[in-house]
Structures are given as structure tokens and as C-alpha cells.
PDB file of C-alpha atoms in Angstrom:
ATOM      1  CA  MET A   1      27.535   3.307  17.272  1.00 42.00           C
ATOM      2  CA  VAL A   2      29.266   0.472  15.254  1.00 46.00           C
ATOM      3  CA  GLY A   3      31.946  -1.180  16.790  1.00 46.00           C
ATOM      4  CA  PRO A   4      34.919  -3.318  15.227  1.00 43.00           C
ATOM      5  CA  VAL A   5      34.081  -4.621  11.798  1.00 49.00           C
ATOM      6  CA  ALA A   6      36.069  -7.222  10.288  1.00 50.00           C
ATOM      7  CA  ALA A   7      36.189  -8.279   6.521  1.00 49.00           C
ATOM      8  CA  ASN A   8      37.930 -11.553   5.946  1.00 57.00           C
ATOM      9  CA  GLY A   9      39.786 -10.897   9.274  1.00 70.00           C
ATOM     10  CA  THR A  10      40.913  -7.570   8.237  1.00 76.00           C
ATOM     11  CA  PRO A  11      39.617  -4.565  10.341  1.00 82.00           C
ATOM     12  CA  VAL A  12      37.519  -1.651   8.856  1.00 87.00           C
ATOM     13  CA  LEU A  13      38.226   1.656  10.082  1.00 91.00           C
ATOM     14  CA  PHE A  14      36.464   4.882   9.579  1.00 92.00           C
ATOM     15  CA  GLY A  15      38.606   8.049   9.431  1.00 93.00           C
ATOM     16  CA  GLY A  16      41.215   5.604  11.186  1.00 93.00           C
ATOM     17  CA  GLU A  17      38.942   5.016  14.109  1.00 91.00           C
ATOM     18  CA  LYS A  18      37.413   1.480  15.046  1.00 85.00           C
ATOM     19  CA  GLU A  19      34.088   2.979  15.818  1.00 83.00           C
ATOM     20  CA  ILE A  20      31.751   5.741  14.270  1.00 84.00           C
ATOM     21  CA  LEU A  21      28.204   7.076  15.176  1.00 84.00           C
ATOM     22  CA  ILE A  22      25.612   6.569  12.448  1.00 81.00           C
ATOM     23  CA  ALA A  23      22.785   9.067  12.251  1.00 84.00           C
ATOM     24  CA  ALA A  24      19.521   7.813  11.449  1.00 79.00           C
ATOM     25  CA  GLY A  25      18.991   7.441   7.781  1.00 77.00           C
ATOM     26  CA  ALA A  26      22.653   8.495   7.194  1.00 83.00           C
ATOM     27  CA  THR A  27      24.922   6.295   5.199  1.00 85.00           C
ATOM     28  CA  VAL A  28      28.791   6.227   6.222  1.00 89.00           C
ATOM     29  CA  VAL A  29      31.797   4.856   4.183  1.00 90.00           C
ATOM     30  CA  SER A  30      34.706   3.273   5.660  1.00 91.00           C
ATOM     31  CA  ASP A  31      38.409   3.720   4.976  1.00 93.00           C
ATOM     32  CA  PRO A  32      39.852   1.815   1.997  1.00 90.00           C
ATOM     33  CA  VAL A  33      40.786  -2.045   3.012  1.00 88.00           C
ATOM     34  CA  GLU A  34      43.397  -3.744   0.966  1.00 86.00           C
ATOM     35  CA  MET A  35      42.678  -7.312   0.330  1.00 82.00           C
ATOM     36  CA  VAL A  36      43.009  -9.867  -2.361  1.00 82.00           C
ATOM     37  CA  ILE A  37      39.688 -11.769  -3.699  1.00 80.00           C
ATOM     38  CA  PRO A  38      39.793 -13.973  -6.600  1.00 80.00           C
ATOM     39  CA  ASP A  39      37.637 -12.694  -9.379  1.00 76.00           C
ATOM     40  CA  GLY A  40      34.127 -13.911  -8.727  1.00 75.00           C
ATOM     41  CA  GLY A  41      35.093 -14.993  -5.122  1.00 80.00           C
ATOM     42  CA  GLU A  42      32.884 -14.261  -1.911  1.00 82.00           C
ATOM     43  CA  LEU A  43      33.563 -11.922   0.474  1.00 82.00           C
ATOM     44  CA  ALA A  44      32.643 -12.307   4.354  1.00 82.00           C
ATOM     45  CA  VAL A  45      31.874  -9.121   6.309  1.00 84.00           C
ATOM     46  CA  SER A  46      31.144  -9.184  10.111  1.00 85.00           C
ATOM     47  CA  MET A  47      29.938  -6.430  12.365  1.00 82.00           C
ATOM     48  CA  TYR A  48      30.060  -6.143  16.052  1.00 81.00           C
ATOM     49  CA  LEU A  49      27.292  -4.104  17.824  1.00 81.00           C
ATOM     50  CA  PRO A  50      28.167  -3.289  21.526  1.00 81.00           C
ATOM     51  CA  GLY A  51      24.804  -2.853  22.733  1.00 83.00           C
ATOM     52  CA  PRO A  52      20.830  -3.105  21.805  1.00 85.00           C
ATOM     53  CA  THR A  53      19.986  -0.660  18.714  1.00 81.00           C
ATOM     54  CA  GLY A  54      16.453  -0.560  18.063  1.00 82.00           C
ATOM     55  CA  PRO A  55      15.452  -0.973  14.609  1.00 81.00           C
ATOM     56  CA  LEU A  56      17.886  -1.445  12.085  1.00 80.00           C
ATOM     57  CA  SER A  57      18.025  -0.890   8.173  1.00 80.00           C
ATOM     58  CA  PHE A  58      18.218  -4.204   6.679  1.00 83.00           C
ATOM     59  CA  HIS A  59      17.596  -6.350   3.501  1.00 86.00           C
ATOM     60  CA  ARG A  60      15.083  -8.886   4.033  1.00 86.00           C
ATOM     61  CA  ASN A  61      16.342 -11.750   1.693  1.00 89.00           C
ATOM     62  CA  VAL A  62      19.788 -12.016  -0.200  1.00 90.00           C
ATOM     63  CA  HIS A  63      19.436 -15.656  -0.600  1.00 90.00           C
ATOM     64  CA  ALA A  64      22.628 -16.346   0.727  1.00 89.00           C
ATOM     65  CA  THR A  65      23.191 -17.441   4.243  1.00 89.00           C
ATOM     66  CA  GLY A  66      24.948 -15.381   6.981  1.00 89.00           C
ATOM     67  CA  SER A  67      24.414 -15.381  10.922  1.00 89.00           C
ATOM     68  CA  ILE A  68      23.536 -13.281  13.752  1.00 86.00           C
ATOM     69  CA  ASP A  69      25.595 -14.862  16.577  1.00 85.00           C
ATOM     70  CA  ASP A  70      24.984 -18.658  15.781  1.00 86.00           C
ATOM     71  CA  ARG A  71      21.736 -18.283  14.122  1.00 92.00           C
ATOM     72  CA  PRO A  72      21.379 -18.434  10.536  1.00 91.00           C
ATOM     73  CA  THR A  73      19.780 -15.602   8.496  1.00 91.00           C
ATOM     74  CA  ASN A  74      19.216 -14.776   5.104  1.00 91.00           C
ATOM     75  CA  SER A  75      18.953 -10.953   5.789  1.00 88.00           C
ATOM     76  CA  VAL A  76      21.545  -8.499   5.872  1.00 88.00           C
ATOM     77  CA  PHE A  77      21.755  -5.517   8.193  1.00 87.00           C
ATOM     78  CA  LEU A  78      23.250  -2.328   8.208  1.00 85.00           C
ATOM     79  CA  LEU A  79      25.778  -3.123   4.946  1.00 86.00           C
ATOM     80  CA  ASN A  80      24.501  -1.587   1.961  1.00 84.00           C
ATOM     81  CA  GLY A  81      27.178  -2.482  -0.377  1.00 84.00           C
ATOM     82  CA  VAL A  82      30.989  -3.190  -0.694  1.00 85.00           C
ATOM     83  CA  ASP A  83      32.879  -0.622  -3.467  1.00 85.00           C
ATOM     84  CA  VAL A  84      35.639  -2.282  -5.100  1.00 81.00           C
ATOM     85  CA  PRO A  85      37.950  -0.622  -7.772  1.00 78.00           C
ATOM     86  CA  ALA A  86      36.447  -1.118 -11.392  1.00 70.00           C
ATOM     87  CA  ALA A  87      39.392   0.327 -13.792  1.00 73.00           C
ATOM     88  CA  GLY A  88      38.758  -0.800 -17.241  1.00 74.00           C
ATOM     89  CA  ARG A  89      35.603  -2.585 -16.099  1.00 78.00           C
ATOM     90  CA  ARG A  90      32.017  -1.895 -17.258  1.00 81.00           C
ATOM     91  CA  VAL A  91      30.036  -1.001 -14.179  1.00 89.00           C
ATOM     92  CA  VAL A  92      26.421  -2.182 -14.486  1.00 95.00           C
ATOM     93  CA  ALA A  93      23.441  -1.649 -11.794  1.00 97.00           C
ATOM     94  CA  MET A  94      20.399  -3.812 -12.163  1.00 98.00           C
ATOM     95  CA  LEU A  95      17.336  -1.726 -10.574  1.00 98.00           C
ATOM     96  CA  GLY A  96      14.906  -4.321 -10.034  1.00 98.00           C
ATOM     97  CA  ASP A  97      12.399  -6.416  -7.933  1.00 98.00           C
ATOM     98  CA  SER A  98      12.074 -10.024  -6.576  1.00 98.00           C
ATOM     99  CA  ILE A  99      13.343 -11.798  -9.911  1.00 98.00           C
ATOM    100  CA  THR A 100      16.663  -9.457  -9.924  1.00 98.00           C
ATOM    101  CA  GLU A 101      16.788 -10.175  -5.860  1.00 97.00           C
ATOM    102  CA  GLY A 102      17.180 -14.210  -6.950  1.00 97.00           C
ATOM    103  CA  VAL A 103      13.451 -15.488  -5.919  1.00 98.00           C
ATOM    104  CA  GLY A 104      13.002 -18.695  -7.643  1.00 98.00           C
ATOM    105  CA  THR A 105      16.962 -19.389  -7.615  1.00 98.00           C
ATOM    106  CA  PRO A 106      18.637 -21.633  -4.991  1.00 97.00           C
ATOM    107  CA  ASP A 107      20.139 -19.923  -1.788  1.00 96.00           C
ATOM    108  CA  ASN A 108      23.787 -19.761  -1.623  1.00 94.00           C
ATOM    109  CA  ALA A 109      24.383 -20.711  -5.351  1.00 94.00           C
ATOM    110  CA  ASN A 110      24.869 -17.169  -6.880  1.00 94.00           C
ATOM    111  CA  LEU A 111      22.560 -17.976  -9.783  1.00 97.00           C
ATOM    112  CA  ARG A 112      20.682 -15.130  -9.684  1.00 97.00           C
ATOM    113  CA  TRP A 113      20.490 -13.712 -13.172  1.00 98.00           C
ATOM    114  CA  PRO A 114      22.866 -10.584 -12.313  1.00 97.00           C
ATOM    115  CA  ASP A 115      25.205 -13.343 -11.218  1.00 95.00           C
ATOM    116  CA  GLN A 116      24.891 -15.257 -14.360  1.00 96.00           C
ATOM    117  CA  TYR A 117      25.514 -12.427 -16.490  1.00 96.00           C
ATOM    118  CA  ALA A 118      28.614 -11.303 -14.649  1.00 93.00           C
ATOM    119  CA  ALA A 119      29.881 -15.116 -15.086  1.00 92.00           C
ATOM    120  CA  GLN A 120      29.648 -14.991 -18.949  1.00 91.00           C
ATOM    121  CA  PHE A 121      32.685 -12.647 -19.105  1.00 87.00           C
ATOM    122  CA  ARG A 122      36.248 -13.680 -18.794  1.00 75.00           C
ATOM    123  CA  ARG A 123      36.710 -10.477 -17.177  1.00 77.00           C
ATOM    124  CA  ARG A 124      33.690  -9.820 -15.074  1.00 78.00           C
ATOM    125  CA  PRO A 125      31.756  -6.557 -15.165  1.00 83.00           C
ATOM    126  CA  ALA A 126      31.475  -4.846 -11.767  1.00 88.00           C
ATOM    127  CA  VAL A 127      27.679  -5.724 -11.010  1.00 92.00           C
ATOM    128  CA  ALA A 128      25.539  -4.023  -8.332  1.00 94.00           C
ATOM    129  CA  ASN A 129      22.479  -6.012  -7.767  1.00 96.00           C
ATOM    130  CA  LEU A 130      19.505  -3.608  -6.879  1.00 97.00           C
ATOM    131  CA  GLY A 131      16.862  -5.990  -6.388  1.00 97.00           C
ATOM    132  CA  ILE A 132      14.137  -5.703  -3.830  1.00 96.00           C
ATOM    133  CA  SER A 133      11.289  -8.159  -3.554  1.00 97.00           C
ATOM    134  CA  GLY A 134       8.097  -6.519  -4.169  1.00 96.00           C
ATOM    135  CA  ASN A 135       9.548  -3.472  -5.626  1.00 97.00           C
ATOM    136  CA  ARG A 136       7.432  -1.084  -7.629  1.00 98.00           C
ATOM    137  CA  VAL A 137       8.511   1.658 -10.233  1.00 98.00           C
ATOM    138  CA  LEU A 138       5.401   3.841  -8.946  1.00 97.00           C
ATOM    139  CA  LEU A 139       4.634   3.591  -5.367  1.00 96.00           C
ATOM    140  CA  ASP A 140       6.266   3.051  -2.172  1.00 96.00           C
ATOM    141  CA  ASP A 141       5.227   0.184  -0.363  1.00 92.00           C
ATOM    142  CA  ALA A 142       5.164  -0.114   3.846  1.00 88.00           C
ATOM    143  CA  ARG A 143       6.113  -3.799   3.376  1.00 88.00           C
ATOM    144  CA  PHE A 144       8.663  -3.666   0.307  1.00 90.00           C
ATOM    145  CA  GLY A 145      10.033  -0.301   0.820  1.00 91.00           C
ATOM    146  CA  PRO A 146      10.658   2.784  -1.524  1.00 95.00           C
ATOM    147  CA  SER A 147       9.729   2.501  -4.987  1.00 97.00           C
ATOM    148  CA  GLY A 148      12.477   2.544  -8.104  1.00 97.00           C
ATOM    149  CA  GLN A 149      11.735   6.391  -8.574  1.00 97.00           C
ATOM    150  CA  SER A 150      11.909   7.178  -4.652  1.00 97.00           C
ATOM    151  CA  ARG A 151      15.277   5.223  -4.343  1.00 95.00           C
ATOM    152  CA  PHE A 152      17.113   6.276  -7.561  1.00 97.00           C
ATOM    153  CA  ASP A 153      19.294   8.979  -6.142  1.00 94.00           C
ATOM    154  CA  ARG A 154      20.311   6.776  -2.916  1.00 91.00           C
ATOM    155  CA  ASP A 155      20.641   3.411  -4.671  1.00 93.00           C
ATOM    156  CA  VAL A 156      21.641   4.241  -8.266  1.00 96.00           C
ATOM    157  CA  VAL A 157      23.016   7.688  -8.501  1.00 94.00           C
ATOM    158  CA  GLY A 158      25.179   6.833  -5.318  1.00 86.00           C
ATOM    159  CA  LEU A 159      27.053   4.127  -7.045  1.00 90.00           C
ATOM    160  CA  PRO A 160      30.821   5.052  -8.204  1.00 86.00           C
ATOM    161  CA  SER A 161      32.106   4.709 -11.622  1.00 88.00           C
ATOM    162  CA  LEU A 162      28.405   3.668 -12.829  1.00 93.00           C
ATOM    163  CA  ARG A 163      27.937   3.656 -16.774  1.00 94.00           C
ATOM    164  CA  THR A 164      24.910   1.382 -17.440  1.00 97.00           C
ATOM    165  CA  LEU A 165      21.505   1.021 -15.579  1.00 98.00           C
ATOM    166  CA  VAL A 166      19.256  -1.705 -16.201  1.00 98.00           C
ATOM    167  CA  VAL A 167      15.672  -1.077 -15.242  1.00 98.00           C
ATOM    168  CA  PHE A 168      13.731  -4.170 -14.452  1.00 98.00           C
ATOM    169  CA  LEU A 169      10.594  -3.021 -12.673  1.00 98.00           C
ATOM    170  CA  GLY A 170       6.768  -2.950 -13.319  1.00 98.00           C
ATOM    171  CA  ILE A 171       5.177  -6.342 -12.580  1.00 98.00           C
ATOM    172  CA  ASN A 172       4.604  -5.426  -8.979  1.00 98.00           C
ATOM    173  CA  ASP A 173       2.805  -2.308 -10.091  1.00 98.00           C
ATOM    174  CA  ILE A 174       0.383  -4.555 -12.128  1.00 98.00           C
ATOM    175  CA  GLN A 175      -0.120  -7.532  -9.869  1.00 98.00           C
ATOM    176  CA  GLN A 176       0.281  -6.000  -6.129  1.00 96.00           C
ATOM    177  CA  PRO A 177      -2.524  -4.366  -4.883  1.00 96.00           C
ATOM    178  CA  PRO A 178      -3.202  -1.355  -5.399  1.00 96.00           C
ATOM    179  CA  SER A 179      -2.783  -2.703  -9.015  1.00 97.00           C
ATOM    180  CA  GLN A 180      -1.892   0.090 -11.829  1.00 97.00           C
ATOM    181  CA  THR A 181      -4.067  -0.517 -14.805  1.00 98.00           C
ATOM    182  CA  ASP A 182      -3.182   2.336 -16.737  1.00 98.00           C
ATOM    183  CA  PRO A 183      -0.094   1.489 -19.075  1.00 98.00           C
ATOM    184  CA  ALA A 184       0.641   5.260 -19.540  1.00 98.00           C
ATOM    185  CA  ARG A 185       1.558   5.679 -16.008  1.00 98.00           C
ATOM    186  CA  ILE A 186       4.110   3.077 -15.638  1.00 98.00           C
ATOM    187  CA  LEU A 187       5.588   4.070 -19.254  1.00 98.00           C
ATOM    188  CA  LEU A 188       5.929   7.538 -17.755  1.00 98.00           C
ATOM    189  CA  ALA A 189       7.579   6.447 -14.884  1.00 98.00           C
ATOM    190  CA  TYR A 190       9.916   4.593 -16.911  1.00 98.00           C
ATOM    191  CA  ASP A 191      10.713   7.875 -18.754  1.00 98.00           C
ATOM    192  CA  GLN A 192      11.221   9.787 -15.759  1.00 98.00           C
ATOM    193  CA  LEU A 193      13.972   7.030 -14.796  1.00 98.00           C
ATOM    194  CA  VAL A 194      15.429   7.315 -18.046  1.00 98.00           C
ATOM    195  CA  ARG A 195      15.412  11.290 -18.075  1.00 98.00           C
ATOM    196  CA  ARG A 196      17.273  11.206 -14.350  1.00 98.00           C
ATOM    197  CA  ALA A 197      19.978   8.749 -15.592  1.00 98.00           C
ATOM    198  CA  HIS A 198      20.786  10.774 -18.474  1.00 98.00           C
ATOM    199  CA  ASP A 199      21.220  13.576 -16.415  1.00 97.00           C
ATOM    200  CA  HIS A 200      24.433  11.327 -15.082  1.00 97.00           C
ATOM    201  CA  ASP A 201      25.403  10.434 -18.262  1.00 97.00           C
ATOM    202  CA  LEU A 202      23.902   6.759 -18.095  1.00 97.00           C
ATOM    203  CA  GLU A 203      23.188   4.226 -20.624  1.00 98.00           C
ATOM    204  CA  VAL A 204      19.553   2.945 -19.808  1.00 98.00           C
ATOM    205  CA  ILE A 205      18.428  -0.742 -20.494  1.00 98.00           C
ATOM    206  CA  GLY A 206      14.924  -1.319 -20.015  1.00 98.00           C
ATOM    207  CA  ALA A 207      13.358  -4.884 -19.372  1.00 98.00           C
ATOM    208  CA  THR A 208      10.153  -5.951 -20.685  1.00 98.00           C
ATOM    209  CA  ILE A 209       7.763  -7.490 -18.131  1.00 98.00           C
ATOM    210  CA  GLY A 210       7.622 -11.248 -17.933  1.00 98.00           C
ATOM    211  CA  PRO A 211       4.602 -13.598 -18.088  1.00 98.00           C
ATOM    212  CA  PHE A 212       2.824 -14.545 -14.713  1.00 98.00           C
ATOM    213  CA  LYS A 213      -0.188 -16.766 -15.532  1.00 98.00           C
ATOM    214  CA  GLY A 214      -0.362 -19.013 -12.730  1.00 98.00           C
ATOM    215  CA  TRP A 215       0.709 -16.504 -10.036  1.00 98.00           C
ATOM    216  CA  ILE A 216      -1.867 -16.098  -7.598  1.00 98.00           C
ATOM    217  CA  ARG A 217      -3.012 -12.615  -8.436  1.00 98.00           C
ATOM    218  CA  TYR A 218      -3.040 -13.250 -12.392  1.00 98.00           C
ATOM    219  CA  THR A 219      -5.813 -12.137 -14.409  1.00 98.00           C
ATOM    220  CA  GLU A 220      -6.490 -11.785 -18.243  1.00 98.00           C
ATOM    221  CA  ALA A 221      -7.227  -7.973 -17.538  1.00 98.00           C
ATOM    222  CA  LEU A 222      -3.971  -7.366 -15.628  1.00 98.00           C
ATOM    223  CA  ASP A 223      -1.892  -9.502 -18.333  1.00 98.00           C
ATOM    224  CA  GLN A 224      -3.358  -7.129 -20.904  1.00 98.00           C
ATOM    225  CA  VAL A 225      -1.629  -4.177 -19.137  1.00 98.00           C
ATOM    226  CA  ARG A 226       1.351  -5.938 -19.041  1.00 98.00           C
ATOM    227  CA  SER A 227       1.272  -6.725 -22.981  1.00 98.00           C
ATOM    228  CA  ASP A 228       0.443  -2.898 -23.678  1.00 98.00           C
ATOM    229  CA  VAL A 229       3.581  -1.941 -21.840  1.00 98.00           C
ATOM    230  CA  ASN A 230       5.626  -4.307 -23.483  1.00 98.00           C
ATOM    231  CA  ALA A 231       4.481  -3.265 -26.885  1.00 98.00           C
ATOM    232  CA  VAL A 232       5.294   0.280 -26.209  1.00 98.00           C
ATOM    233  CA  LEU A 233       8.735  -0.658 -25.166  1.00 98.00           C
ATOM    234  CA  ARG A 234       9.262  -2.656 -28.241  1.00 98.00           C
ATOM    235  CA  ARG A 235       9.042   0.087 -30.136  1.00 97.00           C
ATOM    236  CA  GLY A 236      12.051   1.440 -28.620  1.00 94.00           C
ATOM    237  CA  ARG A 237      11.263   4.758 -27.790  1.00 92.00           C
ATOM    238  CA  VAL A 238      11.693   4.614 -24.026  1.00 97.00           C
ATOM    239  CA  PHE A 239      14.914   3.190 -23.192  1.00 98.00           C
ATOM    240  CA  ASP A 240      18.421   3.282 -24.906  1.00 98.00           C
ATOM    241  CA  ARG A 241      18.271  -0.369 -25.371  1.00 98.00           C
ATOM    242  CA  LEU A 242      15.797  -3.080 -24.679  1.00 98.00           C
ATOM    243  CA  LEU A 243      16.240  -6.472 -22.553  1.00 98.00           C
ATOM    244  CA  ASP A 244      13.275  -8.531 -23.621  1.00 98.00           C
ATOM    245  CA  VAL A 245      12.667 -10.461 -20.744  1.00 98.00           C
ATOM    246  CA  ASP A 246       9.138 -11.715 -21.877  1.00 98.00           C
ATOM    247  CA  ALA A 247      10.518 -13.050 -25.182  1.00 98.00           C
ATOM    248  CA  ALA A 248      13.268 -14.727 -23.334  1.00 98.00           C
ATOM    249  CA  LEU A 249      10.852 -16.518 -20.699  1.00 98.00           C
ATOM    250  CA  ARG A 250       7.349 -17.057 -22.279  1.00 98.00           C
ATOM    251  CA  ASP A 251       6.129 -20.180 -23.106  1.00 98.00           C
ATOM    252  CA  PRO A 252       5.702 -20.663 -27.152  1.00 98.00           C
ATOM    253  CA  ALA A 253       2.419 -22.800 -26.628  1.00 98.00           C
ATOM    254  CA  ASP A 254       1.012 -20.006 -23.944  1.00 98.00           C
ATOM    255  CA  PRO A 255       2.833 -16.955 -23.912  1.00 98.00           C
ATOM    256  CA  ALA A 256       1.053 -15.483 -20.803  1.00 98.00           C
ATOM    257  CA  ARG A 257       2.883 -18.396 -18.964  1.00 98.00           C
ATOM    258  CA  LEU A 258       6.828 -19.053 -18.256  1.00 98.00           C
ATOM    259  CA  ARG A 259       8.207 -21.777 -20.180  1.00 98.00           C
ATOM    260  CA  PRO A 260       7.784 -24.681 -18.119  1.00 97.00           C
ATOM    261  CA  GLY A 261      11.529 -25.393 -17.843  1.00 98.00           C
ATOM    262  CA  PHE A 262      11.971 -22.022 -16.519  1.00 98.00           C
ATOM    263  CA  ASN A 263       9.046 -21.668 -13.779  1.00 98.00           C
ATOM    264  CA  SER A 264      10.124 -21.991 -10.452  1.00 98.00           C
ATOM    265  CA  GLY A 265       6.804 -23.097  -9.440  1.00 98.00           C
ATOM    266  CA  ASP A 266       4.628 -20.164  -8.690  1.00 98.00           C
ATOM    267  CA  GLY A 267       4.054 -18.699 -12.122  1.00 98.00           C
ATOM    268  CA  LEU A 268       5.931 -15.517 -11.882  1.00 98.00           C
ATOM    269  CA  HIS A 269       9.643 -16.039 -10.991  1.00 98.00           C
ATOM    270  CA  PRO A 270      12.051 -17.971 -13.185  1.00 98.00           C
ATOM    271  CA  ASN A 271      14.175 -20.582 -11.843  1.00 98.00           C
ATOM    272  CA  ALA A 272      17.986 -20.768 -12.386  1.00 98.00           C
ATOM    273  CA  ALA A 273      17.515 -21.686 -15.804  1.00 98.00           C
ATOM    274  CA  GLY A 274      14.887 -18.915 -16.309  1.00 98.00           C
ATOM    275  CA  ALA A 275      17.597 -16.520 -14.614  1.00 98.00           C
ATOM    276  CA  LYS A 276      20.313 -17.875 -17.391  1.00 98.00           C
ATOM    277  CA  ALA A 277      17.671 -17.079 -20.154  1.00 98.00           C
ATOM    278  CA  ILE A 278      17.545 -13.449 -18.783  1.00 98.00           C
ATOM    279  CA  ALA A 279      21.377 -13.297 -18.609  1.00 98.00           C
ATOM    280  CA  LEU A 280      21.967 -14.340 -22.014  1.00 97.00           C
ATOM    281  CA  ALA A 281      19.336 -11.948 -23.547  1.00 98.00           C
ATOM    282  CA  LEU A 282      20.932  -8.828 -21.989  1.00 95.00           C
TER     283      LEU A 282
END
């Protein structure tokens, strides 16, 4: 049971009621809420839960600070997203992992690469950041959640007015145990996402896999898998368009590494400058 909910002080109702019972695994959509927020502005959403809930659905780290009572947290519970009117706007979803989620960029700064992509335009596109740390394109994971293939229908197809999908997954399939060392399997997974997206008349932009030399699980053998996947993607036969993240981020002196000015420090995740380079490449 979810009690009174408020967004910037405005009560949110469900079928005209202040409370709603959410079945396990289900999603509920509220009644429309009228409010005026500046383009690119921030929206605060508060929830009241009248008693113990047991386990809740949550996003572990959104790189923005909220609170549970008076305790700060970077996790978001229950709330999946906020739909806004997008008449005349391009609606883009970024299906990604920790790099899309914002790891490597400062918290509370809105410098994730999807944020910086949207900020380039006078009239911002409506952007849905679907990045989850650790996410793979192939395998579900007990810690990091369902794969890109598994969550496609819920997270992508369920978005209203969507026209373009960016697929930015693959590095975790390669470097997270168990490592996928067959490039063909990763490429086939991409192809399946494209086919499913085309069934919904979506344009699909695919990202090459960026460099990760210096990361704790880097090996030359795994980097060769990455290079083999990227080589096929550059031939232009998988996605409708290509976002060449690898070319945007790699160090010319050592292409297996991030450019020094783009490295957040761990060898895998780009910093805010690197995130900007991805945004400019799209």
C-alpha cells in the first residue's frame, strides 16, 4: 500500500484515490499531475509508506542524493520514472550499463553522458536513462539484475512516444565473470534487440565497446573479444546507426586504454569529460 505521494508539493492520485495497492512485480501509473518545471529543471518526488513493506524494488545508485527520513541515499525506491509530454520532441532511450548510469561522473551534477547529450540542444530531447551498473546484454545477474534482453519489453517498449533506442551494452558480458569470449554471441544478442525494436518501429543506434585497459579484470584476450565485436559493428550491418564510443574515448598512444583526460581513475569508467565526448559523438 502506497500512501499519499507528493511531487513538488502537488499530491499524486491513482484513479482519484490517495492510496493504491501494488501487486508484487506490478507497475502502476498515476493520474496526470499538472505542474510547471523549467526545461532541464529538477523534480523532487516524495513518498509515504504507512508501515513495513518487506523487500522493495529499487535502483541502487542514480548518482543523485535523496533521503529516507533524514538519512541520505543515492538509491531510488519504488519510482520507475516520470512521464512528461513530449509533443514535437525527439524521445530517446539509452539502454546501458554503469557508464550510462553515470559511474565516473560526480554525483548531483547531471553530467552523465545522456544528460550532456540532452544539454546540447536548445529544445532538449526527452531522454530516458536506462543505465544499470553491471548490466549485460546476454545474462541476468543476481546482483545487477535482468539483462538488456530480459528487461527490453518492460524498460524500453513500455516507454511512451519512444522513437529512438541507443544500445550501450557489452563490456560486462566480456569482463564480468562468467566472461563471454565468443563475439558472435554478443553480436547475435545485439541483432535480437534490433529485431525486437524494429517490431515497434524504433530506430536503433548501437555503441561500440570502449577501452578498459587498467581495469581490474582486463586481459589482452578479453580485449580481443571487444575489438572483434567493434570490428563487426563498424561494418554497419547490425544497427541502424553507430555511436563509436571506442573511437571517442581511446588513447591514441594506447588504444586499449581510455584517453588520460577521460579516465575517472579505474580504467573503465569515463569521467565527466569522457561522458561529454560520448554525448558529442552521438
